[in-house]
Amino acid sequence: MADYNDLAELIFPDINLTVEDLEKKYPKRNLQEGAMVTRFAPSPTGFLHTGSLFTSLVSARYAKQSGGVFYIRLEDTDTKREIQGSGESLIEQLKVFDVIPDEGYISDTKEIGAYGPYKQSNRADIYKVCIKHLIKMGRAYPCFCTQEELAALRKEQEANKEIPGYYGKYAKYRNYPIEEAMKRIQNGEDYIIRFKSMGDHNNKVSFHDEIRGDLELTENDQDIVILKGDGLPTYHFAHLCDDHFMHTTHVTRGEEWLPSLPIHLELFDTMGFERPKYAHFPVIMKVENGNRRKLSKRKDVEAAVSYFLEQGYPKYGFIEYLLTIANSNYEMWRNENLDKDFYDFKLSFDKMSLDGALFDLEKVQSISKERMAYRKASDLKDEVKEWAKTYDVNFYNKIVADEEFFTKILNIEREKEKPRKDYSKYSDIYPIISFFYDDVYNEFNLNELDFGQFDKAIVKEVLEDYVNTIDLSLDEESWFNSMKELSTRHGFADNVKVWKKNKEAYKGHVGDVTGFLRVALSGRGVCPNLYYIIQILGKEKTLDRINRVINTL
Ligand code: GLU
C-alpha cells in the first residue's frame, strides 16, 4: 500500500535535502542578546508605496538601534504581477532615504549575505523541501480541483450561508486515497499542493502583537494553497520558510496581514518552527472630506515615493516626517534635542499608533522647510545639484556652469541664527531664483514690468539716481540707510509708519523705492533680499539691468 512517503517522493523526486539539512545550512545568527533581525519584503510589482517606505525605514531602524540585521527579500512569486526592473528601482529609491540593507537582494545579479538566495523565485527548492516534509507528515496534499469546481463550491457555500473557502467537508481532496492521487499525478493531471489544517473556526488562538498587544484571533481551518501550479509557493508558505531560515526575529509588516496571521501561526507550529515576533504596522491613511481612507495609488500622488523624489523633498525632511508618524513621542524629543541627529531617537513599538497613521502633506512641507533652512549653503548646493541632475536638467546645467554663483544665491539669509525659510523642496528653488540667470532675465518683457500705481517718470527718476549713486561696498545696514536717503531725495517717506500717518505729504515710502529696484532687477515685486541680489549680481550686471529698464520708461 502506498503511503505519504511514496506520494512525497513521486511529487518531489529530485528534492533530496531535508529540513534538518536546511537548519544546518542556515544556522542561528550569532548576534548579541536583544538584537533584532528585521526585513523588508517588497514585491516587484511596480513602484515603491509611501507606506512601504515607512515600514522599511522603521524596520531598518529597529534592527540598527538594537545592533541587529536588516535585510531585503524580493517576493517575486506572483509572476503575473511582476514588472521587470521594478525590484532594482525599489532598492534605488530606498537608498535615497537611507534604507540600506545589511544583507539581501541588491539587484537581479547581486545579493549579499549567508542566508540567501534572497529572491524568492530562486528559493523554489527550499520551499519544496518543507512541502515534501509536510506531505510525509500527512499535513499537505495534492488538490486536483479545477477553477470551475472552486467557483461552484463558492456558490454552494454562498447559497448555504456558510463560510467560504476550502476547508473541512468542502476540502474535496483532503482525504483522497493516496493511490488515487498518485495515479492522477502519474497521468499528468494538473494539481496544486494544499496545507491540511487541523484548526477549527470555533476556536481562538491567542497571540501577542508587538504593537497591538494581546489579541485573540479565530483559528485557521482553511486548507490553503501552499504550492501553486507554477512550482512557486504562495505568500503564506514563503513567509514561513523564509522568515524561519533567514532567522527574522520580528516580522514587521502592514496590518493588512493581520487577518492571515492564524494561517501563519498554524504553519509555524506544524513545522515545529519557533514563531517569530510580529509587529503589524498601521496603514497610512488620508483624510478626505472628513473621512479617513487608505492612501491610494490611483488617487493620491503622495502614495508613490517617486512623487517625493521628483518634487525634491529633502530626505532629511521626509525621513523626519515619517518618524513623527512612527512614534507619537518623536516630535517632543526633536524639540528638546534640536542639535541631535534624528537617528539618535530610539523607536519603540508601544509608541506606534494603532488605528492608521494619517498622512499630512502640509506637515511634510513644514518639516522639510524647517530642516532645509538650517542646511549649510554648500551642502544644500550639492543636494540640489544631485536632484536637478535627474529631475531638472535645465536647472542642473545652470548650477554646474557656476557652482559658486549658485551657492551664493542659496546663501541669501542662510547660515545665521534665524535663517529665511522659503524652500520646502528642491523644486521650489528655481522658480524663485531663476531671474539671477541672464538668459532668463533676457526673456522678460521689460516694457511690461509692473511698478504698481507709480508714474513711469517717478520710477525712472529714482532708478537714475540709484545708477548714479550705486555703492556695493556698503554693509546691509548702511545700504538700507542709503535707500532711505534715496527715498527722501525723491519725496518718499524714509519710514512706512511716518508715511502711514501722513500719506498726502509723500509720493510713497522707502518700501516703494526698493520695490522699483526689485522689479527692475528680478522682474517681480517679491524676491529674496534685495541687498544680496545686488551683491550677487555685482555692479556691472545690476547697472546693466537697471539701465535697460530705464530705457523702457
Ligand atoms: N510581499 C509582501 C507585501 O508586499 C510582504 C509582506 C511582509 O512583509 O511579510 O506585502
XYZ file of C-alpha atoms and ligand atoms in Angstrom:
563
model
C 0.000 0.000 0.000
C 1.337 3.422 -0.937
C 1.897 5.849 1.914
C 2.656 9.558 2.348
C 6.358 8.894 1.741
C 5.590 7.425 -1.663
C 3.397 10.383 -2.503
C 6.091 12.838 -1.414
C 8.747 11.027 -3.470
C 6.502 10.940 -6.501
C 5.856 14.662 -6.330
C 9.408 15.714 -5.471
C 11.758 13.033 -6.808
C 14.657 15.491 -7.088
C 14.403 17.023 -3.666
C 16.983 15.224 -1.584
C 17.681 17.713 1.166
C 15.720 17.561 4.398
C 14.517 20.245 6.772
C 17.411 19.288 9.087
C 19.876 19.881 6.252
C 18.431 23.356 5.775
C 18.650 24.050 9.502
C 22.363 23.259 9.293
C 22.843 25.315 6.186
C 21.161 28.336 7.771
C 22.302 28.254 11.398
C 21.082 30.629 14.044
C 22.623 34.047 13.699
C 25.384 34.965 16.043
C 24.013 38.188 17.477
C 24.055 39.855 20.850
C 21.086 39.484 23.196
C 18.179 41.660 22.105
C 19.482 42.251 18.593
C 16.602 42.328 16.160
C 16.584 40.813 12.708
C 14.062 42.606 10.545
C 13.378 42.671 6.871
C 11.591 44.450 4.118
C 9.962 42.091 1.666
C 8.665 44.003 -1.328
C 7.025 42.508 -4.366
C 8.419 43.846 -7.636
C 5.029 44.923 -8.888
C 5.679 48.497 -9.854
C 6.524 51.331 -7.564
C 7.554 51.997 -4.002
C 4.494 52.927 -1.971
C 4.921 55.568 0.703
C 3.562 53.059 3.212
C 6.281 50.601 2.221
C 8.980 53.216 2.648
C 7.572 53.902 6.088
C 7.577 50.201 7.020
C 11.053 49.605 5.660
C 12.553 52.719 7.206
C 11.191 51.867 10.612
C 12.120 48.181 10.308
C 15.658 49.135 9.371
C 15.879 51.478 12.365
C 14.760 48.752 14.764
C 17.483 46.450 13.503
C 20.158 49.141 13.580
C 19.315 50.532 17.001
C 19.439 47.038 18.511
C 22.695 46.035 16.815
C 20.883 43.541 14.617
C 20.450 42.923 10.923
C 18.104 44.427 8.376
C 17.751 42.598 5.108
C 15.739 42.811 1.925
C 13.987 39.887 0.332
C 12.377 40.183 -3.042
C 8.981 38.495 -3.058
C 8.583 37.729 -6.713
C 6.395 34.649 -6.606
C 3.478 36.397 -8.242
C 4.956 36.248 -11.713
C 1.796 37.596 -13.325
C 2.009 40.909 -11.479
C 5.760 41.311 -11.751
C 7.076 44.385 -13.555
C 10.561 43.901 -14.928
C 13.179 46.092 -13.331
C 10.980 47.293 -10.500
C 12.945 45.298 -7.886
C 16.086 47.232 -8.659
C 14.283 50.538 -8.784
C 12.807 49.871 -5.326
C 16.307 49.403 -3.977
C 17.463 52.644 -5.598
C 14.575 54.594 -4.124
C 15.079 53.107 -0.679
C 18.731 54.098 -0.834
C 17.797 57.742 -1.314
C 16.065 57.585 2.059
C 18.953 55.833 3.792
C 17.207 52.474 3.839
C 20.228 50.376 3.023
C 20.118 46.689 3.815
C 22.920 44.951 5.706
C 22.105 41.896 3.716
C 19.873 40.593 0.973
C 18.706 41.405 -2.502
C 20.647 44.268 -4.075
C 19.896 43.782 -7.750
C 18.879 40.991 -10.073
C 22.501 39.922 -10.298
C 23.765 40.825 -6.866
C 22.969 39.912 -3.313
C 24.911 39.830 -0.059
C 24.637 37.588 2.977
C 24.773 33.954 4.003
C 21.040 33.347 4.264
C 20.147 33.628 0.595
C 19.056 33.364 -2.070
C 17.074 36.484 -1.220
C 14.879 36.388 -4.266
C 12.005 34.007 -3.757
C 11.967 32.695 -7.296
C 15.474 31.346 -6.615
C 14.340 29.566 -3.465
C 11.930 27.085 -5.031
C 13.876 24.093 -3.758
C 13.832 25.359 -0.181
C 10.043 25.561 -0.229
C 9.841 22.145 -1.804
C 11.964 20.604 0.953
C 9.478 21.890 3.504
C 6.445 20.871 1.475
C 7.873 17.413 0.978
C 8.283 17.233 4.730
C 4.656 18.235 5.276
C 3.413 15.674 2.745
C 5.353 12.984 4.561
C 3.714 14.122 7.798
C 0.310 13.870 6.136
C -0.129 17.635 6.506
C -0.037 18.618 2.843
C -1.683 17.051 -0.167
C -2.259 17.469 -3.870
C -5.533 19.022 -4.938
C -6.912 18.482 -8.426
C -9.805 20.926 -8.274
C -10.370 22.985 -11.393
C -11.247 26.697 -11.318
C -14.803 25.754 -12.271
C -15.104 23.359 -9.349
C -13.825 26.003 -6.954
C -16.260 28.557 -8.355
C -19.125 26.082 -7.941
C -18.015 25.433 -4.374
C -18.065 29.159 -3.622
C -21.595 29.429 -4.993
C -22.782 26.485 -2.944
C -21.301 27.972 0.217
C -22.876 31.339 -0.504
C -26.260 29.697 -1.033
C -25.914 27.785 2.240
C -24.658 30.904 4.021
C -21.518 29.045 5.031
C -18.032 30.378 5.496
C -16.419 30.392 2.052
C -13.255 28.539 1.269
C -11.610 25.168 1.020
C -11.861 23.510 4.397
C -13.277 20.556 6.334
C -16.020 18.789 4.470
C -15.574 21.101 1.480
C -11.951 20.139 1.073
C -12.541 17.550 -1.618
C -9.020 16.131 -1.809
C -8.168 16.355 1.863
C -8.813 12.674 2.487
C -8.392 11.464 -1.038
C -6.878 7.964 -1.284
C -3.113 8.211 -1.778
C -3.065 5.644 -4.592
C -5.714 7.571 -6.495
C -3.805 10.800 -6.133
C -0.597 9.116 -7.285
C -2.329 7.655 -10.310
C -3.643 11.045 -11.373
C -0.236 12.626 -10.937
C 1.353 9.843 -12.983
C -1.269 10.500 -15.639
C -0.020 14.049 -15.870
C -3.043 15.798 -14.367
C -2.634 19.367 -13.097
C -2.608 19.867 -9.367
C -1.506 22.244 -6.668
C -0.473 21.477 -3.088
C -2.588 22.423 -0.111
C -1.830 22.510 3.567
C -4.019 20.246 5.703
C -5.256 22.444 8.525
C -6.184 20.956 11.884
C -7.769 24.189 13.103
C -11.381 24.905 13.933
C -13.021 28.244 13.333
C -14.924 27.877 16.579
C -11.640 28.141 18.463
C -9.490 31.131 19.198
C -5.760 31.420 19.010
C -4.003 33.830 21.371
C -1.189 35.875 20.191
C 0.850 38.921 21.154
C 1.465 41.630 18.599
C 4.356 43.942 19.466
C 2.283 46.993 18.607
C -1.271 45.851 19.287
C -0.662 43.790 22.425
C -2.555 40.570 23.239
C -5.047 39.501 20.624
C -7.483 36.633 20.253
C -7.978 35.562 16.676
C -10.144 32.915 15.087
C -8.178 29.751 14.385
C -7.419 28.909 10.801
C -9.226 25.949 9.309
C -8.630 26.621 5.630
C -6.580 24.185 3.620
C -4.721 26.971 1.920
C -2.697 26.540 -1.248
C 0.991 26.369 -0.431
C 2.460 25.435 -3.800
C 0.996 26.819 -6.988
C 0.871 25.123 -10.367
C 3.930 27.103 -11.471
C 6.061 25.465 -8.776
C 6.261 28.584 -6.629
C 4.801 28.942 -3.152
C 2.068 31.308 -2.025
C 2.931 34.264 0.225
C 1.907 32.325 3.347
C 4.251 29.463 2.730
C 7.150 31.588 1.557
C 6.770 33.722 4.690
C 7.033 30.599 6.848
C 10.148 29.228 5.186
C 11.944 32.487 4.566
C 11.436 34.152 7.897
C 12.374 30.892 9.589
C 15.554 30.121 7.671
C 16.620 33.755 7.486
C 16.061 33.971 11.244
C 13.875 37.043 11.278
C 13.187 37.877 14.897
C 10.496 40.492 14.201
C 8.172 40.333 11.249
C 7.278 43.976 10.672
C 4.615 44.281 8.044
C 1.427 46.129 7.214
C -1.714 45.470 9.228
C -3.407 44.088 6.126
C -1.638 40.823 7.010
C -3.233 40.528 10.423
C -6.257 38.514 9.189
C -3.988 35.827 7.737
C -1.865 35.581 10.840
C -3.720 32.474 12.164
C -2.644 30.664 8.997
C 0.942 31.654 9.631
C 0.850 30.609 13.263
C -0.523 27.208 12.321
C 2.157 26.771 9.677
C 4.973 27.640 12.102
C 3.548 25.345 14.766
C 3.047 22.456 12.341
C 6.611 22.670 11.056
C 7.873 22.893 14.624
C 9.491 26.246 13.846
C 9.678 28.862 16.569
C 7.151 31.629 15.864
C 8.782 34.980 15.116
C 7.531 38.072 16.875
C 5.115 40.120 14.818
C 4.522 43.844 14.644
C 1.692 44.813 12.335
C 2.240 48.409 11.273
C -0.616 50.850 10.837
C -1.721 51.520 7.319
C -1.119 55.062 6.119
C -4.377 56.916 5.750
C -5.511 60.199 4.365
C -8.392 62.435 5.394
C -10.670 63.443 2.567
C -13.910 65.333 3.089
C -13.719 64.463 6.752
C -13.375 60.733 6.083
C -10.326 58.580 6.563
C -9.230 56.293 3.822
C -6.132 54.386 2.779
C -3.604 56.248 0.640
C -4.500 55.034 -2.781
C -2.052 54.555 -5.576
C -4.626 55.573 -8.136
C -5.974 58.692 -6.441
C -3.135 60.119 -4.386
C 0.138 61.379 -5.779
C 1.639 61.090 -2.325
C 1.127 57.296 -2.355
C 4.212 56.905 -4.531
C 7.661 57.625 -3.136
C 8.675 58.680 -6.639
C 6.460 61.748 -6.215
C 8.571 62.987 -3.311
C 11.725 62.257 -5.240
C 10.546 64.138 -8.305
C 9.437 67.093 -6.245
C 12.753 67.041 -4.453
C 11.696 66.759 -0.846
C 14.946 66.552 1.065
C 15.452 63.131 2.518
C 16.147 64.514 5.988
C 12.767 66.273 5.951
C 10.870 63.282 4.666
C 12.541 60.784 6.986
C 11.887 63.056 9.899
C 8.246 63.302 8.919
C 7.958 59.515 8.749
C 9.464 59.287 12.221
C 6.745 61.598 13.528
C 4.139 59.135 12.324
C 6.170 56.171 13.544
C 6.298 57.268 17.172
C 3.989 59.705 18.905
C 6.796 60.994 21.145
C 9.170 61.797 18.309
C 8.249 65.448 17.915
C 8.645 66.172 21.596
C 12.053 64.542 21.528
C 13.009 66.537 18.449
C 12.033 69.835 20.051
C 14.142 69.012 23.064
C 17.092 67.779 21.009
C 17.360 70.157 18.110
C 21.057 69.606 17.596
C 20.872 65.810 17.516
C 20.697 63.558 14.503
C 17.232 62.080 14.109
C 18.784 58.643 14.216
C 19.656 59.251 17.865
C 15.971 58.826 18.650
C 15.134 55.341 19.862
C 11.980 53.966 18.278
C 9.651 51.804 20.318
C 6.713 49.643 19.303
C 4.484 50.839 22.112
C 4.596 54.423 20.843
C 3.217 53.461 17.492
C -0.331 54.433 16.654
C -2.812 51.588 16.283
C -5.528 52.939 14.139
C -3.894 54.056 10.951
C -1.303 56.757 10.607
C -2.536 59.928 8.968
C -0.519 61.267 6.110
C -0.232 65.025 6.111
C 1.465 66.606 3.118
C 1.452 70.054 4.700
C 3.391 68.691 7.605
C 5.913 67.065 5.295
C 6.359 70.504 3.759
C 6.677 72.386 7.005
C 9.191 69.931 8.457
C 11.186 69.983 5.239
C 11.136 73.774 5.136
C 12.341 73.990 8.691
C 15.151 71.494 8.119
C 16.234 72.918 4.781
C 16.570 76.367 6.270
C 19.322 75.123 8.578
C 21.387 73.428 5.863
C 24.703 74.987 5.032
C 24.593 76.630 1.603
C 27.326 74.387 0.211
C 25.584 71.228 1.448
C 22.287 72.375 0.022
C 24.013 73.200 -3.248
C 25.264 69.620 -3.503
C 21.830 68.186 -2.724
C 20.041 70.385 -5.212
C 22.623 69.652 -7.865
C 22.217 65.920 -7.346
C 18.451 66.207 -7.526
C 18.429 68.514 -10.567
C 20.698 66.154 -12.478
C 17.778 63.750 -12.753
C 14.713 65.912 -12.394
C 15.516 69.327 -13.877
C 18.328 69.248 -16.379
C 17.991 72.909 -17.337
C 18.476 73.883 -13.700
C 21.327 71.389 -13.358
C 23.190 72.935 -16.292
C 22.879 76.352 -14.704
C 24.151 75.090 -11.377
C 27.217 73.381 -12.801
C 28.040 76.302 -15.053
C 28.877 78.326 -11.932
C 28.511 76.494 -8.633
C 29.901 79.373 -6.626
C 27.300 81.760 -8.004
C 24.518 79.308 -7.178
C 25.893 78.725 -3.686
C 25.857 82.478 -3.068
C 22.227 82.619 -4.152
C 21.359 79.798 -1.801
C 23.219 81.531 0.973
C 20.910 84.553 0.984
C 19.771 84.874 4.597
C 21.079 81.421 5.463
C 23.748 80.297 7.944
C 22.505 82.628 10.636
C 20.509 82.280 13.798
C 17.142 82.832 12.196
C 17.548 81.746 8.607
C 14.993 82.511 5.948
C 12.534 79.656 5.449
C 11.469 79.773 1.864
C 12.003 76.365 0.320
C 10.335 73.137 1.332
C 11.626 71.133 -1.600
C 14.310 71.452 -4.234
C 11.783 72.162 -6.966
C 10.741 75.345 -5.096
C 14.140 76.905 -5.648
C 14.468 77.527 -9.342
C 11.205 79.446 -9.856
C 12.236 81.780 -7.042
C 15.814 82.395 -8.143
C 15.762 81.899 -11.898
C 15.889 85.668 -12.563
C 19.514 85.657 -11.407
C 20.398 83.952 -14.664
C 20.810 86.336 -17.580
C 19.127 84.168 -20.158
C 16.010 84.076 -18.001
C 16.125 87.807 -17.326
C 16.616 88.488 -21.023
C 13.336 86.771 -21.752
C 11.387 89.262 -19.632
C 9.383 91.841 -21.491
C 10.758 94.907 -19.754
C 8.003 97.103 -21.167
C 5.513 95.208 -19.077
C 7.193 95.386 -15.709
C 4.658 96.178 -13.025
C 5.515 99.263 -10.951
C 2.052 99.486 -9.479
C 0.326 102.838 -9.298
C 3.512 104.862 -9.795
C 4.167 107.111 -12.731
C 6.879 105.864 -15.041
C 8.589 109.245 -14.734
C 8.954 108.875 -10.979
C 10.264 105.341 -11.280
C 12.737 106.498 -13.879
C 13.925 109.371 -11.724
C 14.548 107.071 -8.763
C 16.298 104.417 -10.832
C 18.527 107.015 -12.486
C 19.520 108.394 -9.123
C 20.358 104.872 -7.967
C 22.505 104.294 -11.038
C 24.459 107.432 -10.208
C 24.926 106.629 -6.538
C 25.314 102.832 -6.542
C 27.800 101.601 -3.943
C 28.352 97.907 -3.411
C 30.841 98.407 -0.627
C 28.127 99.284 1.898
C 27.128 96.752 4.523
C 23.465 95.812 4.766
C 22.571 98.443 7.338
C 24.371 101.324 5.613
C 22.899 100.230 2.327
C 19.436 100.432 3.797
C 20.203 103.909 5.105
C 21.261 104.872 1.610
C 17.875 103.624 0.388
C 16.196 105.916 2.931
C 18.206 108.845 1.655
C 17.313 107.947 -1.918
C 13.639 107.926 -0.878
C 13.787 111.301 0.781
C 15.527 112.825 -2.220
C 12.516 111.955 -4.352
C 9.681 112.800 -2.000
C 9.166 109.351 -0.474
C 8.968 108.828 3.288
C 12.013 107.029 4.704
C 9.804 105.086 7.065
C 6.487 103.300 6.497
C 4.978 104.442 9.797
C 5.708 108.075 9.040
C 4.110 107.667 5.631
C 1.013 105.997 7.091
C 0.384 108.939 9.401
C 0.630 111.495 6.646
C 0.156 109.883 3.258
C -0.654 113.102 1.427
C 2.747 114.532 2.211
C 4.624 111.815 0.296
C 4.656 110.014 -3.032
C 5.096 106.789 -1.149
C 7.647 105.238 1.216
C 11.044 103.561 1.208
C 9.421 100.166 0.547
C 8.101 101.505 -2.741
C 11.524 102.781 -3.716
C 13.261 99.466 -3.017
C 10.315 97.896 -4.831
C 11.300 99.724 -8.024
C 14.769 98.210 -7.771
C 13.335 94.825 -7.010
C 11.107 94.840 -10.063
C 13.854 96.206 -12.272
C 16.351 93.538 -11.180
C 14.163 90.485 -10.771
C 11.133 91.216 -12.883
C 8.785 90.922 -9.926
C 7.782 92.540 -6.692
C 8.548 89.654 -4.388
C 12.017 88.169 -4.389
C 14.795 87.272 -1.986
C 16.560 90.015 -0.006
C 17.375 92.891 -2.377
C 20.682 93.823 -0.796
C 22.029 90.341 -1.523
C 20.596 90.281 -5.011
C 22.649 93.355 -5.821
C 25.723 91.959 -4.110
C 25.462 88.679 -6.010
C 24.691 90.203 -9.407
C 27.569 92.633 -8.932
C 27.796 96.229 -10.045
C 28.044 95.643 -13.759
C 25.014 93.398 -14.110
C 22.965 95.462 -11.704
C 23.622 98.631 -13.667
C 23.033 96.923 -16.960
C 19.635 95.601 -15.868
C 18.543 98.917 -14.381
C 19.671 100.877 -17.416
C 17.748 98.587 -19.695
C 14.636 99.191 -17.634
C 15.235 102.952 -17.623
C 15.295 102.846 -21.417
C 11.760 101.479 -21.460
C 10.382 104.151 -19.152
N 5.488 40.853 -0.165
C 4.608 41.237 0.891
C 3.979 42.551 0.507
O 4.471 43.204 -0.381
C 5.405 41.367 2.158
C 4.650 41.332 3.418
C 5.621 41.029 4.530
O 6.384 41.942 4.884
O 5.662 39.912 5.021
O 3.003 42.947 1.071
